[in-house]
PDB file of C-alpha atoms in Angstrom:
ATOM      1  CA  UNK B 930      14.163   0.889  -3.747  1.00 65.00           C
ATOM      2  CA  UNK B 931      15.257  -0.447  -0.350  1.00 81.00           C
ATOM      3  CA  UNK B 932      12.504  -0.910   2.210  1.00 91.00           C
ATOM      4  CA  UNK B 933      12.149   1.603   5.016  1.00 96.00           C
ATOM      5  CA  UNK B 934      13.287   0.348   8.423  1.00 97.00           C
ATOM      6  CA  UNK B 935      10.718  -0.238  11.163  1.00 98.00           C
ATOM      7  CA  UNK B 936      11.104  -2.097  14.460  1.00 97.00           C
ATOM      8  CA  UNK B 937       9.497  -5.541  14.140  1.00 97.00           C
ATOM      9  CA  UNK B 938       7.485  -5.124  17.306  1.00 97.00           C
ATOM     10  CA  UNK B 939       6.197  -2.572  19.815  1.00 97.00           C
ATOM     11  CA  UNK B 940       3.958  -2.851  22.827  1.00 96.00           C
ATOM     12  CA  UNK B 941       2.166  -0.878  25.507  1.00 95.00           C
ATOM     13  CA  UNK B 942      -0.536  -1.195  28.121  1.00 96.00           C
ATOM     14  CA  UNK B 943      -4.025   0.212  27.677  1.00 96.00           C
ATOM     15  CA  UNK B 944      -4.019   3.968  28.145  1.00 96.00           C
ATOM     16  CA  UNK B 945      -0.297   4.315  27.486  1.00 97.00           C
ATOM     17  CA  UNK B 946       1.385   5.870  24.460  1.00 97.00           C
ATOM     18  CA  UNK B 947       3.624   4.056  22.003  1.00 98.00           C
ATOM     19  CA  UNK B 948       5.761   5.440  19.176  1.00 98.00           C
ATOM     20  CA  UNK B 949       6.801   3.498  16.072  1.00 98.00           C
ATOM     21  CA  UNK B 950       9.717   4.740  13.996  1.00 98.00           C
ATOM     22  CA  UNK B 951      10.283   4.516  10.254  1.00 98.00           C
ATOM     23  CA  UNK B 952      13.778   5.259   8.983  1.00 98.00           C
ATOM     24  CA  UNK B 953      14.660   5.917   5.378  1.00 97.00           C
ATOM     25  CA  UNK B 954      17.079   8.137   3.501  1.00 96.00           C
ATOM     26  CA  UNK B 955      17.221  11.571   1.951  1.00 95.00           C
ATOM     27  CA  UNK B 956      15.881   9.932  -1.218  1.00 94.00           C
ATOM     28  CA  UNK B 957      12.575   9.058   0.395  1.00 95.00           C
ATOM     29  CA  UNK B 958      11.483   9.968   3.942  1.00 96.00           C
ATOM     30  CA  UNK B 959      13.946  12.822   4.299  1.00 96.00           C
ATOM     31  CA  UNK B 960      13.363  14.261   0.868  1.00 95.00           C
ATOM     32  CA  UNK B 961       9.586  14.496   0.715  1.00 96.00           C
ATOM     33  CA  UNK B 962       6.673  15.235   3.024  1.00 96.00           C
ATOM     34  CA  UNK B 963       4.749  12.268   1.665  1.00 96.00           C
ATOM     35  CA  UNK B 964       4.963   9.757   4.488  1.00 97.00           C
ATOM     36  CA  UNK B 965       1.883   7.658   5.201  1.00 97.00           C
ATOM     37  CA  UNK B 966       1.003   5.169   7.921  1.00 97.00           C
ATOM     38  CA  UNK B 967      -1.318   2.178   7.570  1.00 97.00           C
ATOM     39  CA  UNK B 968      -2.997  -0.095  10.081  1.00 98.00           C
ATOM     40  CA  UNK B 969      -3.606  -3.710   9.113  1.00 97.00           C
ATOM     41  CA  UNK B 970      -5.567  -6.129  11.235  1.00 97.00           C
ATOM     42  CA  UNK B 971      -5.013  -9.826  10.592  1.00 94.00           C
ATOM     43  CA  UNK B 972      -6.636 -10.935   7.365  1.00 92.00           C
ATOM     44  CA  UNK B 973      -7.768  -7.414   6.462  1.00 95.00           C
ATOM     45  CA  UNK B 974      -6.676  -4.798   3.965  1.00 95.00           C
ATOM     46  CA  UNK B 975      -4.451  -1.931   5.124  1.00 96.00           C
ATOM     47  CA  UNK B 976      -6.245   1.213   6.252  1.00 96.00           C
ATOM     48  CA  UNK B 977      -4.749   4.681   5.926  1.00 96.00           C
ATOM     49  CA  UNK B 978      -4.178   6.308   9.325  1.00 97.00           C
ATOM     50  CA  UNK B 979      -1.807   9.206   8.535  1.00 97.00           C
ATOM     51  CA  UNK B 980      -0.842  10.877   5.251  1.00 96.00           C
ATOM     52  CA  UNK B 981       1.565  13.641   4.303  1.00 96.00           C
ATOM     53  CA  UNK B 982       3.473  13.058   7.571  1.00 96.00           C
ATOM     54  CA  UNK B 983       0.936  14.567   9.980  1.00 97.00           C
ATOM     55  CA  UNK B 984      -2.546  14.589   8.419  1.00 96.00           C
ATOM     56  CA  UNK B 985      -5.366  12.312   9.578  1.00 96.00           C
ATOM     57  CA  UNK B 986      -8.128  11.138   7.216  1.00 94.00           C
ATOM     58  CA  UNK B 987     -11.629  11.741   8.453  1.00 93.00           C
ATOM     59  CA  UNK B 988     -12.746   9.026  10.843  1.00 93.00           C
ATOM     60  CA  UNK B 989      -9.283   8.280  12.227  1.00 96.00           C
ATOM     61  CA  UNK B 990      -9.149   9.007  15.973  1.00 95.00           C
ATOM     62  CA  UNK B 991      -6.935  11.886  17.071  1.00 95.00           C
ATOM     63  CA  UNK B 992      -5.102   9.404  19.290  1.00 97.00           C
ATOM     64  CA  UNK B 993      -3.055   8.711  16.153  1.00 98.00           C
ATOM     65  CA  UNK B 994      -0.446  11.296  15.211  1.00 97.00           C
ATOM     66  CA  UNK B 995       2.530  11.497  12.891  1.00 97.00           C
ATOM     67  CA  UNK B 996       5.776  13.430  12.774  1.00 97.00           C
ATOM     68  CA  UNK B 997       9.110  13.512  10.964  1.00 98.00           C
ATOM     69  CA  UNK B 998      12.650  14.527  11.772  1.00 97.00           C
ATOM     70  CA  UNK B 999      15.304  14.196   9.114  1.00 97.00           C
ATOM     71  CA  UNK B1000      15.161  10.747   7.569  1.00 97.00           C
ATOM     72  CA  UNK B1001      12.961   9.264  10.306  1.00 98.00           C
ATOM     73  CA  UNK B1002       9.200   9.443  10.552  1.00 98.00           C
ATOM     74  CA  UNK B1003       7.206   8.389  13.595  1.00 98.00           C
ATOM     75  CA  UNK B1004       3.679   7.276  14.412  1.00 98.00           C
ATOM     76  CA  UNK B1005       2.454   7.835  17.950  1.00 98.00           C
ATOM     77  CA  UNK B1006      -0.609   6.098  19.317  1.00 98.00           C
ATOM     78  CA  UNK B1007      -1.826   7.708  22.530  1.00 97.00           C
ATOM     79  CA  UNK B1008      -4.328   6.249  24.977  1.00 96.00           C
ATOM     80  CA  UNK B1009      -3.787   2.731  23.663  1.00 97.00           C
ATOM     81  CA  UNK B1010      -6.891   0.632  23.215  1.00 97.00           C
ATOM     82  CA  UNK B1011      -7.280  -3.087  22.636  1.00 96.00           C
ATOM     83  CA  UNK B1012      -8.477  -2.492  19.068  1.00 96.00           C
ATOM     84  CA  UNK B1013      -5.196  -0.741  18.230  1.00 97.00           C
ATOM     85  CA  UNK B1014      -3.454  -4.120  18.253  1.00 97.00           C
ATOM     86  CA  UNK B1015      -2.448  -4.621  14.612  1.00 97.00           C
ATOM     87  CA  UNK B1016       0.421  -4.388  12.162  1.00 98.00           C
ATOM     88  CA  UNK B1017       1.501  -0.884  11.192  1.00 98.00           C
ATOM     89  CA  UNK B1018       3.299   0.030   7.987  1.00 98.00           C
ATOM     90  CA  UNK B1019       4.875   3.270   6.901  1.00 98.00           C
ATOM     91  CA  UNK B1020       5.349   4.308   3.316  1.00 97.00           C
ATOM     92  CA  UNK B1021       7.056   7.176   1.561  1.00 97.00           C
ATOM     93  CA  UNK B1022       7.208   8.678  -1.871  1.00 96.00           C
ATOM     94  CA  UNK B1023      10.660   7.778  -3.187  1.00 94.00           C
ATOM     95  CA  UNK B1024      10.910   9.924  -6.285  1.00 89.00           C
ATOM     96  CA  UNK B1025      10.576   8.838  -9.915  1.00 88.00           C
ATOM     97  CA  UNK B1026       6.890   8.164  -9.240  1.00 89.00           C
ATOM     98  CA  UNK B1027       7.616   5.235  -6.932  1.00 92.00           C
ATOM     99  CA  UNK B1028       6.625   4.353  -3.397  1.00 95.00           C
ATOM    100  CA  UNK B1029       8.530   2.416  -0.760  1.00 96.00           C
ATOM    101  CA  UNK B1030       7.096   0.675   2.303  1.00 97.00           C
ATOM    102  CA  UNK B1031       8.522  -0.243   5.665  1.00 97.00           C
ATOM    103  CA  UNK B1032       8.796  -3.837   6.829  1.00 96.00           C
ATOM    104  CA  UNK B1033       5.959  -3.412   9.310  1.00 97.00           C
ATOM    105  CA  UNK B1034       5.654  -3.261  13.103  1.00 98.00           C
ATOM    106  CA  UNK B1035       3.447  -5.572  15.121  1.00 98.00           C
ATOM    107  CA  UNK B1036       1.831  -3.548  17.896  1.00 97.00           C
ATOM    108  CA  UNK B1037       0.747  -5.540  20.934  1.00 97.00           C
ATOM    109  CA  UNK B1038      -1.561  -4.102  23.581  1.00 96.00           C
ATOM    110  CA  UNK B1039      -0.574  -5.818  26.808  1.00 92.00           C
TER     111      UNK B1039
ATOM    112  CA  UNK Q 749     -18.688   5.097  -0.475  1.00 91.00           C
ATOM    113  CA  UNK Q 750     -15.401   4.230  -2.147  1.00 94.00           C
ATOM    114  CA  UNK Q 751     -15.235   0.600  -3.151  1.00 96.00           C
ATOM    115  CA  UNK Q 752     -12.436  -1.297  -4.875  1.00 97.00           C
ATOM    116  CA  UNK Q 753     -12.912  -4.968  -5.727  1.00 98.00           C
ATOM    117  CA  UNK Q 754     -10.002  -7.006  -7.034  1.00 98.00           C
ATOM    118  CA  UNK Q 755     -10.485 -10.216  -8.992  1.00 97.00           C
ATOM    119  CA  UNK Q 756      -8.593 -12.593 -11.237  1.00 97.00           C
ATOM    120  CA  UNK Q 757      -6.296 -14.228  -8.709  1.00 97.00           C
ATOM    121  CA  UNK Q 758      -5.674 -17.952  -8.578  1.00 97.00           C
ATOM    122  CA  UNK Q 759      -3.062 -20.672  -8.877  1.00 97.00           C
ATOM    123  CA  UNK Q 760      -0.746 -20.505 -11.879  1.00 97.00           C
ATOM    124  CA  UNK Q 761       2.425 -22.313 -12.894  1.00 97.00           C
ATOM    125  CA  UNK Q 762       5.772 -20.511 -13.084  1.00 97.00           C
ATOM    126  CA  UNK Q 763       6.290 -18.840 -16.442  1.00 97.00           C
ATOM    127  CA  UNK Q 764       2.584 -18.476 -17.146  1.00 98.00           C
ATOM    128  CA  UNK Q 765       0.434 -15.341 -17.250  1.00 98.00           C
ATOM    129  CA  UNK Q 766      -2.464 -13.931 -15.267  1.00 98.00           C
ATOM    130  CA  UNK Q 767      -4.537 -10.740 -15.501  1.00 98.00           C
ATOM    131  CA  UNK Q 768      -5.919  -9.055 -12.415  1.00 98.00           C
ATOM    132  CA  UNK Q 769      -8.803  -6.581 -12.429  1.00 98.00           C
ATOM    133  CA  UNK Q 770      -9.867  -3.918  -9.946  1.00 98.00           C
ATOM    134  CA  UNK Q 771     -13.437  -2.623 -10.266  1.00 98.00           C
ATOM    135  CA  UNK Q 772     -13.987   0.810  -8.722  1.00 97.00           C
ATOM    136  CA  UNK Q 773     -17.113   2.600  -7.571  1.00 96.00           C
ATOM    137  CA  UNK Q 774     -18.169   5.432  -5.286  1.00 95.00           C
ATOM    138  CA  UNK Q 775     -15.754   8.036  -6.617  1.00 94.00           C
ATOM    139  CA  UNK Q 776     -14.664   9.671  -9.867  1.00 96.00           C
ATOM    140  CA  UNK Q 777     -12.328   6.912 -11.038  1.00 95.00           C
ATOM    141  CA  UNK Q 778     -10.927   8.916 -13.951  1.00 96.00           C
ATOM    142  CA  UNK Q 779      -9.597  11.624 -11.616  1.00 95.00           C
ATOM    143  CA  UNK Q 780      -7.239   9.476  -9.563  1.00 95.00           C
ATOM    144  CA  UNK Q 781      -3.989   7.614  -9.933  1.00 95.00           C
ATOM    145  CA  UNK Q 782      -4.246   3.957  -8.924  1.00 97.00           C
ATOM    146  CA  UNK Q 783      -1.548   1.723  -7.450  1.00 97.00           C
ATOM    147  CA  UNK Q 784      -1.019  -2.017  -7.214  1.00 98.00           C
ATOM    148  CA  UNK Q 785       0.606  -3.140  -3.960  1.00 98.00           C
ATOM    149  CA  UNK Q 786       1.304  -6.744  -3.009  1.00 98.00           C
ATOM    150  CA  UNK Q 787       1.888  -8.683   0.185  1.00 97.00           C
ATOM    151  CA  UNK Q 788       3.550 -12.080   0.187  1.00 97.00           C
ATOM    152  CA  UNK Q 789       2.167 -14.529   2.780  1.00 95.00           C
ATOM    153  CA  UNK Q 790       3.285 -13.452   6.246  1.00 93.00           C
ATOM    154  CA  UNK Q 791       5.381 -10.606   4.810  1.00 95.00           C
ATOM    155  CA  UNK Q 792       5.193  -6.836   4.469  1.00 95.00           C
ATOM    156  CA  UNK Q 793       3.785  -4.601   1.779  1.00 96.00           C
ATOM    157  CA  UNK Q 794       5.585  -4.069  -1.529  1.00 97.00           C
ATOM    158  CA  UNK Q 795       4.711  -1.395  -4.060  1.00 97.00           C
ATOM    159  CA  UNK Q 796       4.251  -2.863  -7.551  1.00 97.00           C
ATOM    160  CA  UNK Q 797       3.077  -0.185  -9.986  1.00 97.00           C
ATOM    161  CA  UNK Q 798       1.106   3.020 -10.465  1.00 96.00           C
ATOM    162  CA  UNK Q 799      -0.846   4.510 -13.358  1.00 96.00           C
ATOM    163  CA  UNK Q 800      -1.819   8.139 -13.731  1.00 95.00           C
ATOM    164  CA  UNK Q 801      -5.446   9.281 -13.790  1.00 95.00           C
ATOM    165  CA  UNK Q 802      -5.603   9.243 -17.579  1.00 95.00           C
ATOM    166  CA  UNK Q 803      -3.376   6.235 -18.195  1.00 95.00           C
ATOM    167  CA  UNK Q 804      -0.681   8.268 -19.910  1.00 96.00           C
ATOM    168  CA  UNK Q 805       2.014   7.551 -17.308  1.00 95.00           C
ATOM    169  CA  UNK Q 806       2.933   4.195 -15.818  1.00 96.00           C
ATOM    170  CA  UNK Q 807       5.685   3.308 -13.366  1.00 96.00           C
ATOM    171  CA  UNK Q 808       6.885  -0.026 -12.019  1.00 97.00           C
ATOM    172  CA  UNK Q 809       8.975  -1.530  -9.256  1.00 96.00           C
ATOM    173  CA  UNK Q 810      12.251  -2.991 -10.502  1.00 95.00           C
ATOM    174  CA  UNK Q 811      11.100  -6.452  -9.399  1.00 96.00           C
ATOM    175  CA  UNK Q 812       8.280  -6.515 -11.974  1.00 97.00           C
ATOM    176  CA  UNK Q 813       9.529  -4.177 -14.696  1.00 97.00           C
ATOM    177  CA  UNK Q 814       9.343  -5.798 -18.103  1.00 97.00           C
ATOM    178  CA  UNK Q 815       7.013  -8.561 -16.888  1.00 98.00           C
ATOM    179  CA  UNK Q 816       3.948  -6.720 -15.531  1.00 98.00           C
ATOM    180  CA  UNK Q 817       1.817  -4.128 -17.314  1.00 98.00           C
ATOM    181  CA  UNK Q 818      -0.627  -1.797 -15.578  1.00 98.00           C
ATOM    182  CA  UNK Q 819      -3.532  -0.333 -17.535  1.00 98.00           C
ATOM    183  CA  UNK Q 820      -6.961   1.173 -16.978  1.00 98.00           C
ATOM    184  CA  UNK Q 821     -10.269   1.627 -18.763  1.00 97.00           C
ATOM    185  CA  UNK Q 822     -11.884   4.781 -17.427  1.00 97.00           C
ATOM    186  CA  UNK Q 823     -15.087   4.043 -19.354  1.00 97.00           C
ATOM    187  CA  UNK Q 824     -15.453   0.867 -17.287  1.00 97.00           C
ATOM    188  CA  UNK Q 825     -14.016   2.214 -14.004  1.00 97.00           C
ATOM    189  CA  UNK Q 826     -11.590  -0.690 -14.045  1.00 98.00           C
ATOM    190  CA  UNK Q 827      -7.857  -1.115 -13.450  1.00 98.00           C
ATOM    191  CA  UNK Q 828      -5.834  -4.038 -14.738  1.00 98.00           C
ATOM    192  CA  UNK Q 829      -2.526  -5.750 -14.040  1.00 98.00           C
ATOM    193  CA  UNK Q 830      -1.235  -8.076 -16.750  1.00 98.00           C
ATOM    194  CA  UNK Q 831       1.345 -10.363 -15.180  1.00 98.00           C
ATOM    195  CA  UNK Q 832       3.596 -12.362 -17.520  1.00 98.00           C
ATOM    196  CA  UNK Q 833       6.518 -14.709 -16.861  1.00 98.00           C
ATOM    197  CA  UNK Q 834       5.292 -15.279 -13.333  1.00 98.00           C
ATOM    198  CA  UNK Q 835       7.767 -16.465 -10.707  1.00 98.00           C
ATOM    199  CA  UNK Q 836       7.288 -18.265  -7.402  1.00 97.00           C
ATOM    200  CA  UNK Q 837       8.309 -15.045  -5.653  1.00 97.00           C
ATOM    201  CA  UNK Q 838       5.328 -13.234  -7.197  1.00 98.00           C
ATOM    202  CA  UNK Q 839       3.043 -15.224  -4.884  1.00 98.00           C
ATOM    203  CA  UNK Q 840       1.132 -12.631  -2.857  1.00 98.00           C
ATOM    204  CA  UNK Q 841      -2.147 -10.903  -2.159  1.00 98.00           C
ATOM    205  CA  UNK Q 842      -2.452  -8.104  -4.699  1.00 98.00           C
ATOM    206  CA  UNK Q 843      -4.236  -4.926  -3.628  1.00 98.00           C
ATOM    207  CA  UNK Q 844      -5.335  -1.981  -5.740  1.00 98.00           C
ATOM    208  CA  UNK Q 845      -5.369   1.398  -4.022  1.00 97.00           C
ATOM    209  CA  UNK Q 846      -6.512   4.862  -5.043  1.00 96.00           C
ATOM    210  CA  UNK Q 847      -4.584   8.032  -4.426  1.00 91.00           C
ATOM    211  CA  UNK Q 848      -2.021  10.194  -6.123  1.00 88.00           C
ATOM    212  CA  UNK Q 849       1.354   9.377  -7.574  1.00 86.00           C
ATOM    213  CA  UNK Q 850       2.803  10.259  -4.151  1.00 87.00           C
ATOM    214  CA  UNK Q 851       0.633   8.010  -2.010  1.00 88.00           C
ATOM    215  CA  UNK Q 852      -2.467   5.912  -1.505  1.00 93.00           C
ATOM    216  CA  UNK Q 853      -5.674   6.213   0.471  1.00 93.00           C
ATOM    217  CA  UNK Q 854      -8.473   3.668  -0.107  1.00 95.00           C
ATOM    218  CA  UNK Q 855      -7.535   0.024  -0.634  1.00 97.00           C
ATOM    219  CA  UNK Q 856      -9.459  -2.969  -1.927  1.00 97.00           C
ATOM    220  CA  UNK Q 857      -9.631  -6.289  -0.089  1.00 97.00           C
ATOM    221  CA  UNK Q 858      -7.075  -7.954  -2.335  1.00 97.00           C
ATOM    222  CA  UNK Q 859      -6.861 -11.047  -4.527  1.00 98.00           C
ATOM    223  CA  UNK Q 860      -4.471 -13.936  -3.921  1.00 98.00           C
ATOM    224  CA  UNK Q 861      -2.065 -15.032  -6.624  1.00 98.00           C
ATOM    225  CA  UNK Q 862      -0.218 -18.290  -6.053  1.00 98.00           C
ATOM    226  CA  UNK Q 863       2.594 -19.238  -8.413  1.00 98.00           C
ATOM    227  CA  UNK Q 864       3.420 -22.900  -7.993  1.00 96.00           C
ATOM    228  CA  UNK Q 865       4.184 -25.955 -10.045  1.00 92.00           C
TER     229      UNK Q 865
END
C-alpha cells in the first residue's frame, strides 16, 4: 500500500489553468477507474471534487476536471480563482477493498 | 443534508485504548459503506479501514491491522473505531467518510487523537 505520488506544490495566476498529477501503479490508478480528487482548505475536512476519474459531484464547478492515462491521473483546474488555493489529494481503489491516497499538492494562486 | 459527526478523540498514553464514534444523519446509513481515514498533523491522508453497508465485511490498512476494529450499529446510525495498543504514530485527526468500498464522498469534520506519554 505505497502512497500515490503527487508533486508537493503547484501554482498559477488567477484565470490560468493548472494541472496536478497523481502517479501510481497498475495495482491502483492504472488498474481501476476509481480515482478521486479532494480539496482541503486549512483546518477543514477534505471535500470530494472528482470521482471515478472524470465525474464531478453536484455543486463542484466545471472548472475542475479529471483524466487518466496509464498509471497517472490528473486534476486540471481552469480559470483559477483565489478560493482554489488549498491542498489537493488524489486517491485510488487499490484492490482487496483498500484505498490509497497521494501525498498531497499545495496549490498556490499567485 | 448528509452529516457525519466524529467524537471520542483525546489524549491517551501509548499502549492504551480509545473508541471513536461517527454519528450519521441525512442519508440512509444502512445502505452505504463507511471508511475511516486519518491525517497526522501537517501530513497527508491515510486510509485506515472500511466496513460494508451491513457490517459483514471489514478491511484494514496494514498499519492498523490487528490493533483497530471497525464496526457499525445501523439501528443507531453510528460507526465505531476501537483502537487498541495505540502508538505515538497513531496521532492524527480521524475522519469518517461515506461511500462505497471503492471510494468516499461525504466526510465528517474529524476528531483528534493524540498518543503521548
